[in-house]
Structures are given as structure tokens and as C-alpha cells.
Coordinates of C-alpha atoms in Angstrom, one line a residue:
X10 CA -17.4 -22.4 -9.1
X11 CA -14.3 -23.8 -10.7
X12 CA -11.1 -21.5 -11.0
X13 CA -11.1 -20.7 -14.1
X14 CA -14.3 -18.9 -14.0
X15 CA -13.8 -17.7 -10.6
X16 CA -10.4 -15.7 -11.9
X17 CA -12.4 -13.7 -14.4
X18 CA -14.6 -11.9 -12.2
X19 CA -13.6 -9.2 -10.7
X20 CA -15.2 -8.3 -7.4
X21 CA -18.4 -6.4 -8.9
X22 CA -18.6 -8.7 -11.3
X23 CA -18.7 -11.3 -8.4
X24 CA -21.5 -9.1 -6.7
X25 CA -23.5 -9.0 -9.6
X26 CA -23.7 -12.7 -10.1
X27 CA -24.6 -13.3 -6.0
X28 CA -27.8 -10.0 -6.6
X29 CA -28.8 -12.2 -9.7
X30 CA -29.4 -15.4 -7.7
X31 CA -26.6 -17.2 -10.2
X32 CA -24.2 -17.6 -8.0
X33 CA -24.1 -18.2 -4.1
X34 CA -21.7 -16.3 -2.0
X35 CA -20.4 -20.0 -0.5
X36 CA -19.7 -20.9 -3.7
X37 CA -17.1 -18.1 -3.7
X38 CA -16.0 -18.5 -0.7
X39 CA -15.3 -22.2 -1.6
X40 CA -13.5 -20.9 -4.9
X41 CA -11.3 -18.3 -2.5
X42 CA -10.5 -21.0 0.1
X43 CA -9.8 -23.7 -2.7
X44 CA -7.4 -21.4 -4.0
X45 CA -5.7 -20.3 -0.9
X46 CA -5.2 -23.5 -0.2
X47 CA -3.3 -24.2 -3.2
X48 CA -1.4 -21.2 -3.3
X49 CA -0.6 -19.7 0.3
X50 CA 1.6 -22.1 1.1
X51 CA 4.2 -20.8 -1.5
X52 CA 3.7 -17.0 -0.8
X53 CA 2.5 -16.4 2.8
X54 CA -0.2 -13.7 1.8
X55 CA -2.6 -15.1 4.4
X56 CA -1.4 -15.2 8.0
X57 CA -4.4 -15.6 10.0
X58 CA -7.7 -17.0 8.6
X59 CA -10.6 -15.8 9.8
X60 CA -12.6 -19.6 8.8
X61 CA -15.4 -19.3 11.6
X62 CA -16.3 -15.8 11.0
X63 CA -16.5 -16.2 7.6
X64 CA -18.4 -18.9 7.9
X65 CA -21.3 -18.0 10.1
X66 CA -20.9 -15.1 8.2
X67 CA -23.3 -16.8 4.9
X68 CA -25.9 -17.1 7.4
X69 CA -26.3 -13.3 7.3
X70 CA -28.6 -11.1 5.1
X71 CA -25.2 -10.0 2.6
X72 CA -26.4 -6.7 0.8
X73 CA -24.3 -3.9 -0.9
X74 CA -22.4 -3.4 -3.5
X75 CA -19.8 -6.5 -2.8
X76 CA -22.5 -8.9 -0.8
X77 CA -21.2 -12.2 -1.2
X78 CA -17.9 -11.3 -2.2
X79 CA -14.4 -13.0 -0.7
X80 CA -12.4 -10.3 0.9
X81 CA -9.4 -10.4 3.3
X82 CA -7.9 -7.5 6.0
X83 CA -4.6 -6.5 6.0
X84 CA -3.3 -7.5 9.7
X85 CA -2.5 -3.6 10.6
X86 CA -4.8 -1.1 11.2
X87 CA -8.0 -2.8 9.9
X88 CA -9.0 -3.9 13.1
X89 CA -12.0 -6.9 13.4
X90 CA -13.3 -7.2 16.9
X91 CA -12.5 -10.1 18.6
X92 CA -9.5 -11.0 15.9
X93 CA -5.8 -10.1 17.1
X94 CA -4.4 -7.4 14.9
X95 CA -0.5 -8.7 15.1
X96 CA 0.6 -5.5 12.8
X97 CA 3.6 -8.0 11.9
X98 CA 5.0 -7.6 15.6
X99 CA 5.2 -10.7 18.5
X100 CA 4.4 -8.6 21.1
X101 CA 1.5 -7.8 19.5
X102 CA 0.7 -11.6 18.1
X103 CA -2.2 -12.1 20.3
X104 CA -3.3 -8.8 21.3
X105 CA -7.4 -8.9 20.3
X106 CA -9.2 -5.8 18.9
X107 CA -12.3 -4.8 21.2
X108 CA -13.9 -3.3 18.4
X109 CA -14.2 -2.6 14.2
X110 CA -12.3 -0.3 12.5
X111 CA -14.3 2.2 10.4
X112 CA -13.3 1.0 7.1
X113 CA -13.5 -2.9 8.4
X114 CA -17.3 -1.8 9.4
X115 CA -18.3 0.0 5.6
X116 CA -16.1 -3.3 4.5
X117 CA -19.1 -5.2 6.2
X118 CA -22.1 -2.6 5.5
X119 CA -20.8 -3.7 1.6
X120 CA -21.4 -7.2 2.2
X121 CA -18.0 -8.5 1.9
X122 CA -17.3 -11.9 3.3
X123 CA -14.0 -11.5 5.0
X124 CA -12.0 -14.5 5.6
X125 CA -8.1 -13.8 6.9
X126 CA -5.9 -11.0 7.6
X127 CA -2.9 -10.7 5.3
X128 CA 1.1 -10.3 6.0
X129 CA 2.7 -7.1 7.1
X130 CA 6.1 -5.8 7.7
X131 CA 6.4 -5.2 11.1
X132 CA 4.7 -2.0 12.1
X133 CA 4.4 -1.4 8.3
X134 CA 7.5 0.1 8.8
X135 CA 9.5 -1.4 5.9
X136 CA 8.9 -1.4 1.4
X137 CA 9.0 -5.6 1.8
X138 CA 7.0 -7.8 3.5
X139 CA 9.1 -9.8 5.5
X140 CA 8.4 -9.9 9.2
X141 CA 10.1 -12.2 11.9
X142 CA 6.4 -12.6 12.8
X143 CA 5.1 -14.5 10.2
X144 CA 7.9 -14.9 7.8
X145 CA 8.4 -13.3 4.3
X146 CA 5.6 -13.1 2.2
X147 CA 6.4 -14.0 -1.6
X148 CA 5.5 -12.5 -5.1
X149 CA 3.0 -14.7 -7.4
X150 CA 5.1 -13.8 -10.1
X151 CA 8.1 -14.8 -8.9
X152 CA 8.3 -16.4 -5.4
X153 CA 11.7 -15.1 -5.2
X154 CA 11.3 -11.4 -5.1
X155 CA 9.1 -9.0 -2.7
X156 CA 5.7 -8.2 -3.3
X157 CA 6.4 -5.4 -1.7
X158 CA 5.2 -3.4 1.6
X159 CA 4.1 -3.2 3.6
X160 CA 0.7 -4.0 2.3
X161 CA 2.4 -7.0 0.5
X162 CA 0.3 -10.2 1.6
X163 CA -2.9 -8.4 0.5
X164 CA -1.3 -7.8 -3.5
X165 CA 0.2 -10.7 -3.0
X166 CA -3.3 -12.5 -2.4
X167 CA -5.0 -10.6 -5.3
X168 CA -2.5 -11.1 -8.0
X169 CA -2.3 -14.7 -7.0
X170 CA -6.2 -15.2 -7.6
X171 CA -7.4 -15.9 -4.3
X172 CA -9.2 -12.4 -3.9
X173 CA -10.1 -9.9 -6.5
X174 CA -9.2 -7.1 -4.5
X175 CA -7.9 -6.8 -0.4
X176 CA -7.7 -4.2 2.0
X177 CA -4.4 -2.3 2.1
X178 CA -3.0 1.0 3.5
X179 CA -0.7 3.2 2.7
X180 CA 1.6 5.6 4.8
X181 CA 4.8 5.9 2.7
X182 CA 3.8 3.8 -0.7
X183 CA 2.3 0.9 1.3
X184 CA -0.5 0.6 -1.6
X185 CA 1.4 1.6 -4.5
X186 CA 4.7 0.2 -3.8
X187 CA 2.8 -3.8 -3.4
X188 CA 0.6 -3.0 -6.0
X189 CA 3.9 -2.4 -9.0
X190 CA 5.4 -5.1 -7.4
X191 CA 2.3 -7.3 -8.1
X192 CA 0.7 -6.1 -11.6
X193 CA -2.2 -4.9 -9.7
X194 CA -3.8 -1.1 -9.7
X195 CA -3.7 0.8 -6.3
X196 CA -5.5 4.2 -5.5
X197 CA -3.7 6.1 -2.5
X198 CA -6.7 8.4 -1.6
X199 CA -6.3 12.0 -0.5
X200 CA -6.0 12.9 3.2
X201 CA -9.1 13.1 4.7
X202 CA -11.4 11.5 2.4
X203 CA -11.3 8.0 4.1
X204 CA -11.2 8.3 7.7
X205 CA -8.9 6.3 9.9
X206 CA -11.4 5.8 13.1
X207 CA -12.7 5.1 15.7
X208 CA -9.1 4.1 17.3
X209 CA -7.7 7.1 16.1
X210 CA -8.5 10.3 14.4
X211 CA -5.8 9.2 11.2
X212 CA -2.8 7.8 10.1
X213 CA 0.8 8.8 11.2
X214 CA -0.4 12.7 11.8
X215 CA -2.1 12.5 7.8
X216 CA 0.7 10.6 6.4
X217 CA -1.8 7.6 6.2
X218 CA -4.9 6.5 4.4
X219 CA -7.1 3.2 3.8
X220 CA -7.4 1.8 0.8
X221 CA -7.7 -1.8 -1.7
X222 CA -5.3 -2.8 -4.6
X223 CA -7.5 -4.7 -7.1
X224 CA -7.2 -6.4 -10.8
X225 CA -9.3 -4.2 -11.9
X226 CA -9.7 -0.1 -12.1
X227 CA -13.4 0.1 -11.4
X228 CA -13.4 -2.0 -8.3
X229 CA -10.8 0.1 -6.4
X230 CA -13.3 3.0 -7.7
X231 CA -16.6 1.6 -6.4
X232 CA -14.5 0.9 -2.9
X233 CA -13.4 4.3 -2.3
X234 CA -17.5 5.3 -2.7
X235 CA -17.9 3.2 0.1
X236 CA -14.9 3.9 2.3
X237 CA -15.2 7.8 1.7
X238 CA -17.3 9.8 3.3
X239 CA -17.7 11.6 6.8
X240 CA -17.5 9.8 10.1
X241 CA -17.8 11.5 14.0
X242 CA -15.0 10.7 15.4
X243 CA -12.6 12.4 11.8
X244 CA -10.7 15.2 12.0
X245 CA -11.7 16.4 9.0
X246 CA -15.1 16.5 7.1
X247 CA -14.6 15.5 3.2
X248 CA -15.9 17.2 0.4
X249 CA -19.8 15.6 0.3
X250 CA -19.8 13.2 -3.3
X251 CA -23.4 11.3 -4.5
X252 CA -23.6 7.6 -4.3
X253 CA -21.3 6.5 -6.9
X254 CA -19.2 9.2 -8.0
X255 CA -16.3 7.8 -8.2
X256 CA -17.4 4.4 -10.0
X257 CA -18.6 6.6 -12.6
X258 CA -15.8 8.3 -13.2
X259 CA -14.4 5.2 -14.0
X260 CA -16.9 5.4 -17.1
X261 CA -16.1 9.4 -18.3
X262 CA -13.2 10.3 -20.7
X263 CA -10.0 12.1 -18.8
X264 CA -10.0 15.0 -21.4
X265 CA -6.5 16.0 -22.7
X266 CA -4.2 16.3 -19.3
X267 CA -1.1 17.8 -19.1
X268 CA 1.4 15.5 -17.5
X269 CA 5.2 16.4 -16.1
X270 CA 7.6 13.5 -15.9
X271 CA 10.4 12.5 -13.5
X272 CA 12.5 9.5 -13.7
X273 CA 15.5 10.3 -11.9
X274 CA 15.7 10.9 -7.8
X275 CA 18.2 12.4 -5.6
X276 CA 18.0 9.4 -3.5
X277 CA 18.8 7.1 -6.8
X278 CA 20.2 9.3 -9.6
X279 CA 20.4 5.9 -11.9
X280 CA 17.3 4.2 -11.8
X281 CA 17.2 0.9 -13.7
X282 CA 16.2 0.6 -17.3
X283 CA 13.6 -0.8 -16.5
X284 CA 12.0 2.2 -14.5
X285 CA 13.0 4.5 -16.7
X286 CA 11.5 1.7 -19.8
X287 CA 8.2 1.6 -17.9
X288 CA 8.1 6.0 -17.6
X289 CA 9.0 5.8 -21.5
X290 CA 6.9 3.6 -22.2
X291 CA 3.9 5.1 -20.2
X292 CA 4.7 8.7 -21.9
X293 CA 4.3 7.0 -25.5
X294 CA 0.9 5.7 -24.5
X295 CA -0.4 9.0 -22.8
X296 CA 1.0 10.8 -26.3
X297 CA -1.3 8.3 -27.7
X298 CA -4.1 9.0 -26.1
X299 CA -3.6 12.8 -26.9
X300 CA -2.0 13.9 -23.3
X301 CA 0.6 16.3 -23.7
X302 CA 4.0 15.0 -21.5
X303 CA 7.0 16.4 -20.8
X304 CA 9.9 16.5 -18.7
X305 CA 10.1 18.7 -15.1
X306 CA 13.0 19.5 -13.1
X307 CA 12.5 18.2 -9.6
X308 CA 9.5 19.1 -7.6
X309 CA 10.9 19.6 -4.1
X310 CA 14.5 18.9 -2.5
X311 CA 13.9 15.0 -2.6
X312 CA 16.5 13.9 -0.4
X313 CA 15.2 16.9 2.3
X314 CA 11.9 15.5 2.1
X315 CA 13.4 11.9 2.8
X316 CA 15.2 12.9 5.8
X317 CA 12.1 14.8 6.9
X318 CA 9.8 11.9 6.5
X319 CA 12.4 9.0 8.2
X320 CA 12.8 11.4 11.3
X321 CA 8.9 11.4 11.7
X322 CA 8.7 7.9 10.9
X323 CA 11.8 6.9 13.9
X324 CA 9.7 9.1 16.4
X325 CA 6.6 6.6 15.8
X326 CA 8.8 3.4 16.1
X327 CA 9.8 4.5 19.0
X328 CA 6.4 5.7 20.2
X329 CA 5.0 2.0 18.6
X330 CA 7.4 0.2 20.5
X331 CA 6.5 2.1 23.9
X332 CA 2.7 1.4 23.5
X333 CA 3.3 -2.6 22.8
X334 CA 5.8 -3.1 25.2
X335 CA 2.6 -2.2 27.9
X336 CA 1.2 -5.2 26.2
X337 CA 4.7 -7.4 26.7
X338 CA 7.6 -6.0 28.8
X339 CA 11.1 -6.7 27.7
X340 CA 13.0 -6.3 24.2
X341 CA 12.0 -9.6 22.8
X342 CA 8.5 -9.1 21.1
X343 CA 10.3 -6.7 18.7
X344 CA 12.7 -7.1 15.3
X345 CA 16.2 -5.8 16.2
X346 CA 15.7 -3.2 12.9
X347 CA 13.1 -1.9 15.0
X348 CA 14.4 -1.2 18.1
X349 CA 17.4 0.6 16.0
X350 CA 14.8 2.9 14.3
X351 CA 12.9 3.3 17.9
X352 CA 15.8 4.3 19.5
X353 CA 16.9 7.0 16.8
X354 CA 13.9 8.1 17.3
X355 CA 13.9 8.4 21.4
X356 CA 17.2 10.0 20.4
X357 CA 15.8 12.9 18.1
X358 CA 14.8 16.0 19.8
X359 CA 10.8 17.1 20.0
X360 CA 12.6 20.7 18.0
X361 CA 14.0 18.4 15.7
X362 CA 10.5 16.4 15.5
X363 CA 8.2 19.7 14.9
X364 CA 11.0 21.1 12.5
X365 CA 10.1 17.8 10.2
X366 CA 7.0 17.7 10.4
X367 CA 6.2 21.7 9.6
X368 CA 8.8 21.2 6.3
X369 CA 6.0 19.2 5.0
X370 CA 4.0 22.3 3.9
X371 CA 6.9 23.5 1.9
X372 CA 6.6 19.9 0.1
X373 CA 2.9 21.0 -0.2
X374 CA 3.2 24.4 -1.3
X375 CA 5.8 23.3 -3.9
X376 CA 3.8 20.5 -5.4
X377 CA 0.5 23.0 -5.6
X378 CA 3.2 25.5 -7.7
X379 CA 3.8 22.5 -10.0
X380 CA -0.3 22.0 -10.2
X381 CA -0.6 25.0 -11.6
X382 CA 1.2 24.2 -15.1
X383 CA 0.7 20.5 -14.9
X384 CA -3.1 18.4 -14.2
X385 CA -0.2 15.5 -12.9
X386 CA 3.1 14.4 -12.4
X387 CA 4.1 10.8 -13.6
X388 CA 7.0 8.9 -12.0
X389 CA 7.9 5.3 -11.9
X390 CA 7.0 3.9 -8.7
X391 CA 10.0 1.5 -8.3
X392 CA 13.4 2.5 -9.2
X393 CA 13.8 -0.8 -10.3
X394 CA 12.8 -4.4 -10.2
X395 CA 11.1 -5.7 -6.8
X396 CA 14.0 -6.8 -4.7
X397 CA 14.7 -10.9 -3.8
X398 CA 13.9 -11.7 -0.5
X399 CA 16.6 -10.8 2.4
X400 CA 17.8 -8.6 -0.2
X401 CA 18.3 -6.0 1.7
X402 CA 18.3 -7.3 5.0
X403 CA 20.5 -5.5 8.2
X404 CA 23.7 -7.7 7.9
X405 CA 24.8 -10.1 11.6
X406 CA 27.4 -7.2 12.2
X407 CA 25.3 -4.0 11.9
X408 CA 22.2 -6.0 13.7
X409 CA 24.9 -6.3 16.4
X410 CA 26.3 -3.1 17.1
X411 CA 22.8 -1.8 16.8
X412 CA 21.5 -3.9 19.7
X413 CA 24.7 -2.9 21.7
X414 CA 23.4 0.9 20.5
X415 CA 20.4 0.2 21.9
X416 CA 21.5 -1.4 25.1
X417 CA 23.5 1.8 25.8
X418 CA 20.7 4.1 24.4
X419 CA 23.3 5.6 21.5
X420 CA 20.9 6.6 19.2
X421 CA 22.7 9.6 19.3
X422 CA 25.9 8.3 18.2
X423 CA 24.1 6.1 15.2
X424 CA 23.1 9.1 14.4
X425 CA 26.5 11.0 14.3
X426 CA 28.0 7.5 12.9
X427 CA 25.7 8.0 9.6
X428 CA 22.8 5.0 10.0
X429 CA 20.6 8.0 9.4
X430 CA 21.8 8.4 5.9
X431 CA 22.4 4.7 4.9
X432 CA 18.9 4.2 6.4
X433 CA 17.3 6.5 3.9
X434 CA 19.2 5.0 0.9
X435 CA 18.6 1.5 2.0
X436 CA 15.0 1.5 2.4
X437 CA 13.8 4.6 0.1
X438 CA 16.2 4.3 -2.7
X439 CA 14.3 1.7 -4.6
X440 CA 11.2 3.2 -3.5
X441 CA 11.9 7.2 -3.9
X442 CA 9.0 8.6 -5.6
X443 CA 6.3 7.3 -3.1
X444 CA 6.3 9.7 -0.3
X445 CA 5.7 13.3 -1.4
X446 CA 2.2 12.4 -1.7
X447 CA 1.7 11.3 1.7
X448 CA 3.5 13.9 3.5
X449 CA 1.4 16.5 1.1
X450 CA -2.2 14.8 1.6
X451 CA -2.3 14.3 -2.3
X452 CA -4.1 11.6 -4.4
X453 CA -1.7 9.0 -6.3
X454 CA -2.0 6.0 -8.1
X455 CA 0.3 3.0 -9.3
X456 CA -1.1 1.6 -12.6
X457 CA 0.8 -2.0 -14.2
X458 CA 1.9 -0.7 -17.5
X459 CA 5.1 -2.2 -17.8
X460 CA 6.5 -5.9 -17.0
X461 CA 10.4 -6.5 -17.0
X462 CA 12.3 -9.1 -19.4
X463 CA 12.0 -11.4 -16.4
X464 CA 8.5 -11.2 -16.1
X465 CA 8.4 -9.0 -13.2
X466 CA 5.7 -6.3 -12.9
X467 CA 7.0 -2.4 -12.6
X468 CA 4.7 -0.3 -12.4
X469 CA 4.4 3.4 -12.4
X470 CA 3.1 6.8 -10.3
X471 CA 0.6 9.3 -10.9
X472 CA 0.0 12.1 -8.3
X473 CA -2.8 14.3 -8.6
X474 CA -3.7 17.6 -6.8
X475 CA -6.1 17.6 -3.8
X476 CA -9.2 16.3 -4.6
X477 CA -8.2 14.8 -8.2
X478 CA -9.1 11.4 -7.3
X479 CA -11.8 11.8 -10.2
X480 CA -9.0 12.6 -12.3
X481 CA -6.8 9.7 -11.4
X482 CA -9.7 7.6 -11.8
X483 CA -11.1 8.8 -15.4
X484 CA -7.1 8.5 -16.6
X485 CA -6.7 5.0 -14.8
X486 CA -9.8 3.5 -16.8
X487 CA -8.9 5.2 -19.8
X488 CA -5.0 2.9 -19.4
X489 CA -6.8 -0.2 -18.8
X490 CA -8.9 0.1 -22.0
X491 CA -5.5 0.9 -23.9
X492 CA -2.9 -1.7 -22.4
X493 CA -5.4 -3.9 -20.4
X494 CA -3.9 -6.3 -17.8
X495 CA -6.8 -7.8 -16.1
X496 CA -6.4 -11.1 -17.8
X497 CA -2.1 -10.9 -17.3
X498 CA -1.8 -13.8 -14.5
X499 CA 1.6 -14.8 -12.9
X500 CA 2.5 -18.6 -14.3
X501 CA 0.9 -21.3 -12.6
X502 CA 4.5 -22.7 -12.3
X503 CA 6.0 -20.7 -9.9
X504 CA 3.3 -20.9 -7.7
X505 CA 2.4 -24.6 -7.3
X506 CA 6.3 -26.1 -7.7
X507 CA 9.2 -25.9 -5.2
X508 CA 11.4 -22.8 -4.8

């Protein structure tokens, strides 16, 4: 299968011709590897293939929804037995998973033909993607920006043709940020409703679920059938849906929703024109389609709820760091940023800890007050452009003294010095609207509305109450058919010429 065809199927439509006998699923595999091969080089999306398994792999019996279908893993927390999981960190380059995770296991039950792992910040800790590790991974549509984090190799991969969708995850934005940054749709899923086994019983104490970012609406759909659904070893037990729920929402009309609109954040008061062009823009199409929109005063103390989620997410670099450091002793496995974070967060009291954590139900119980007068609250989901690579990288000086902080263990005095605070505005301010629904358990979505003068995608946020997936879904598909973008591709040029 040549390119060109290959780049209009989206990954049912892929299935569809492998169940019809048209196409063989080593004829897309050929197709993905062809194109890797062209295009990798210039944005690092793959950093480990997976050639061998893929490979005996077509000698299988491939049935499901997506047999025969090209898919990659994103290299942290989508284990494959046998296959290091590096999750961006040396210390943990080689360190081999003894068995499947539970979504790479439905991945498999789907008949997906996975090939590679993708780049990852390390310890997804970070909105880029640019890990000592394996080096920066790159954005198709412009190789000198971000494609975001920290599932940025996988939307990197997808909107650069190789795959028509990739496993991502997302703890702070880690789908949604990637996925504006790329032109591509991702699906943050509820808490509970995809569980996070059998390693452990979920992600970063709920903050995290598993997920795709795809081209197309329906495909992200038809994966959250398969990756939803109860499993022994959750904490929870999700609400029971038939086969196929959510793909056919994909196919049912949103009704007329009422939708409250943010553009500004406490964290970044002035947004650029573009984010607030792409929320303008978004509201004009949604009047369209005969939503009613509006503006809200903030939802929550946004800067509160920063602080709240960066002091949980110190406590588990520092926790991170402890557990690889069994694998390799010593300081040198790790990122210098990381050890900083890791030690604020030996540094913070376990008051301080459960304090945080506990605030998140007022997040909660303030979003549900806002669900009552609104079906969902639209955002951008950058507050501007994707950055350029090393953009916002810890300068020689401040990687210094941290290290010398960290030699002395004065997380404490970082903490009374202000890193705290610069910390929150240097890696959430671009990125502020992406937590609340983590820390709350909600359903959100990024859809690519909106592209930038420079060609970059922007994208922007939906969040939902628990259990709107459907609705997210039925308003997604209901965007595509408006302002489709399946058929937008980054320009050949800037991935097959020099930097």
C-alpha cells in the first residue's frame, strides 16, 4: 500500500479493509514502517521499535475491531512484557516489564499490530517532550516547536502519518496538551472508566487515565469501548456500557448544550491571541450549530488548584526517583530538573501532602456547582502557541544551585526562595486549563479547531461532568462534520528537509 492511500484511512477504516480480505495487515505494517522511516528521523516520535514482535506478530490469528492495524505504545505506563519501559528516565533505560499492562493486553485482544514505543518526558513529568533520555521529540508541523507532553512522540507519530492513532496517557493534560499541539483529537476519559492495572490499581492517586489521540473522532470512540470496562485488580467498578456505546455515539446528534467559556487564567491572565482566536472562534461555530455559549467567571481558585496539584506531583518525583534508584544507585540515571522537583518533594510534609490532596474535592464540588447551569465548560487548551524546543528549559545557573540544593537536601529553602512559584508559572502557564479535570475525575477533550498564522495547531478544551464521555463524544463528531480536519496534513517540507 502506497502512502497516499495508506494516509486516508483511519484506523477502522484500516480494520475494515484487513476483515474484507482487501488488504493484508503486512501490507500496513510495510506502509507504517516505510513511513517511519522517512519521517522519525526528523521528529523522534519512535524511540524503541518493537520490529521482532511486530513481526512474528502477522503470524497470529489478528481479530477485533483494529486486527491488522499499525499501532505504537507510549514508553510509560503501557507496559509490554519482555520490552523495557524507559518512562523517559536512564535509570530506567533497560529495566524490562515482566508482564502486560491491562490496556496493552485489550490493545492486543483488538488485534493491533504494535510496532515501537514512543518518546516521553521523563517520568511524564513535564508539557514537552524532551527527555535527556532519548532526546527532544519534534512537531510534524513544525520541527521547531513541541509536540507537546508528555504523550508527545505518540501525537507526534499520528499527525505525522505513521500511525492513525497511538496510545497516550494523561495525568495533567498529557493527552490533550500533545494532541492541540499536533491537530489531532484526544479524549481524557473519566476516572475509573479505563483501569490502570495490573501494576497498580491507577494513575497518580486518580489523577491519571489511558487513552489514544487519533485523526479521527470515531476511532478514539471505538478505543475507549475497548479499553473501558471492569478489570479485578481496579479500584473501582465502571458504570456497565453494551458493546459499542461509545462508537455510536459518535453517530447521534449532541442536542442543544449549554456551554460556559473561559479564556483567561490566574496562572496566565493574557493568553495569546491566538488562544483566545481559537475559543472565539470555537464559540462562533457552537452558535452555529445552535449551542447556547457564554462567558463564566472562574470555576475554582486556579492558581490554588495549581499549587495543590505541583505539591502532589513533587511528592511522586520524589517517590519515582526512590523506586528507580533500587534499579540504579547513585544520582546519575536522573535529569537534574528532576531531582530538584524530588527533593521539594522529600521536603514537603506528609500534613502538607494530605492537605493537597483532600482540596481536590473542593475543585470537585465546585465544578459539579457549575454542572448544574452548564452541560460543559470550553477553554482553550494552550495559552498559546506550542513552545520551540529548549524553550523553556532550567537555565546552567538555576540547574546549578539546584544540584547544590539537592546535595545539601534544601528543598526546604527552594521552597522559601520561591522555585515553588516560578515552577508553577514555568511549566503550567502555557498549559493552565488542563488539570482541574484530572484532579476532579472529569471527562475532557481537546478538539483541532483552530491553526495559527504560522501554521501551528491550537487547539481547544471541553470538560464534561462525570460520566459525559457520551456527550463529549456526540459534540466532538458533530465539530468534525462542521470544520473537518482529517485531511489537514503538516507540509511534507518540514518533515523530509534539514532543520
Amino acid at each position: 500500500m502506497d502512502f497516499a492511500r495508506y494516509r486516508t484511512l483511519d484506523g477502522l477504516a484500516m480494520a475494515e479493509l484487513v476483515a474484507s480480505g482487501e488488504v493484508k495487515p503486512a501490507e500496513l505494517l510495510a506502509a507504517a514502517r516505510e513511513r517511519a522511516a522517512a519521517v522519525n528521523p526528523k521528529i523522534n516520535a519512535i524511540v524503541r521499535p518493537m520490529d521482532d514482535i511486530a513481526d512474528r506478530r502477522l503470524n497470529e490469528e489478528l481479530t477485533g475491531p483494529f486486527a491488522g492495524v499499525p499501532f505504537l505504545l507510549k514508553d510509560l505506563g503501557q507496559d509490554y512484557a519482555g520490552v523495557p519501559t524507559s518512562a523517559g528516565c536512564r535509570a530506567l533505560a533497560d529495566r524490562t516489564a515482566t508482564e502486560h499492562s491491562t490496556v496493552v493486553q485489550r490493545w492486543l485482544d483488538a488485534g493491533l499490530v504494535i510496532f515501537g514505543k514512543t518518546n516521553t518526558p521523563e517520568f511524564g513529568s513535564k508539557a514537552i517532550t524532551e527527555p535527556a533520555l532519548w532526546g527532544p521529540a519534534r512537531n510534524p508541523w513544525n520541527p521547531a516547536h513541541t509536540p507537546g507532553g508528555s504523550s508527545g512522540g505518540s501525537a507526534a507519530a499520528v499527525a505525522a502519518g505513521i500511525v492513525p492513532v497511538a496510545g497516550a496517557n494523561d495525568g495533567g493534560g498529557s493527552i490533550r496538551i500533545p494532541a492541540a499541539c499536533c491537530g489531532l483529537f484526544g479524549l481524557k476519559a473519566g476516572r475509573g472508566v479505563v483501569p490502570h492495572g495490573p501494576a497498580d490499581a491507577e494513575g497518580g492517586t486518580g489523577l491519571s487515565t489511558h487513552g489514544v489521540v487519533s485523526r479521527s473522532v470515531r476511532d478514539t470512540a471505538a478505543m475507549l469501548d475497548l479499553l473501558a470496562g471492569a478489570d479485578p485488580y481496579a479500584p473501582y467498578l465502571p458504570a456497565e456500557q453494551p458493546p459499542g456505546h461509545y462508537l455510536a455515539e459518535t453517530g447521534r446528534a449532541p442536542g442543544r448544550l449549554r456551554i460556559g467559556v473561559r479564556v483567561t487564567s490566574a496562572l496566565n491572565p493574557t493568553p495569546s491571541p491566538d488562544a483566545v482566536a481559537a475559543v472565539e472562534d470555537a464559540s462562533a461555530l457552537l452558535a452555529e450549530l445552535g449551542h447556547e455559549v457564554e462567558r463564566v467567571e472562574p470555576v475554582v481558585d486556579e492558581r490554588a488548584l495549581a499549587t495543590d496539584f505541583l505539591t502532589y506531583w513533587f511528592v511522586k518525583s520524589a517517590r519515582l526517583v526512590a523506586e528507580a534508584r533500587e534499579v540504579r544507585p547513585g544520582d546519575d540515571g536522573f535529569e537534574t530538573d528532576t531531582l530538584i522537583t524530588a527533593e521539594m518533594g522529600r521536603s514537603t510534609s506528609a500534613v502538607a501532602v494530605a492537605r493537597a490532596v483532600e482540596r481536590w474535592h473542593g475543585y470537585t464540588r465546585a465544578l459539579v456547582d457549575f454542572h448544574r447551569s452548564y452541560d460543559l465548560l470550553l477553554t482553550p487548551t494552550l495559552a498559546r502557541e506550542p513552545l520551540r524546543i529548549g524553550e523553556i528549559a532550567t537555565a546552567a545557573r538555576e540547574r546549578a544551585a539546584g544540584t547544590l540544593m539537592v546535595r545539601l537536601r534544601g528543598g526546604a529553602l527552594l521552597r522559601r526562595l520561591g522555585l515553588v512559584e516560578k515552577a508553577v508559572l514555568a511549566n503550567l502557564g502555557w498549559v493552565p486549563y488542563t488539570q482541574l479535570s484530572n484532579m476532579t475525575g472529569r471527562p475532557s477533550m481537546s478538539v483541532p479547531l483552530h491553526w495559527t498564522a504560522g501554521g501551528l495547531p491550537l487547539g481547544v478544551q471541553f470538560v464534561a461532568t462525570l460520566g459525559g464521555e457520551g456527550t463529549l463524544l456526540r459534540l466532538a463528531a458533530q465539530l468534525e462534520s462542521a470544520r473537518p480536519w482529517f485531511d489537514r496534513h503538516p507540509p511534507e517540507a518540514a518533515l523530509t528537509t534539514g532543520s
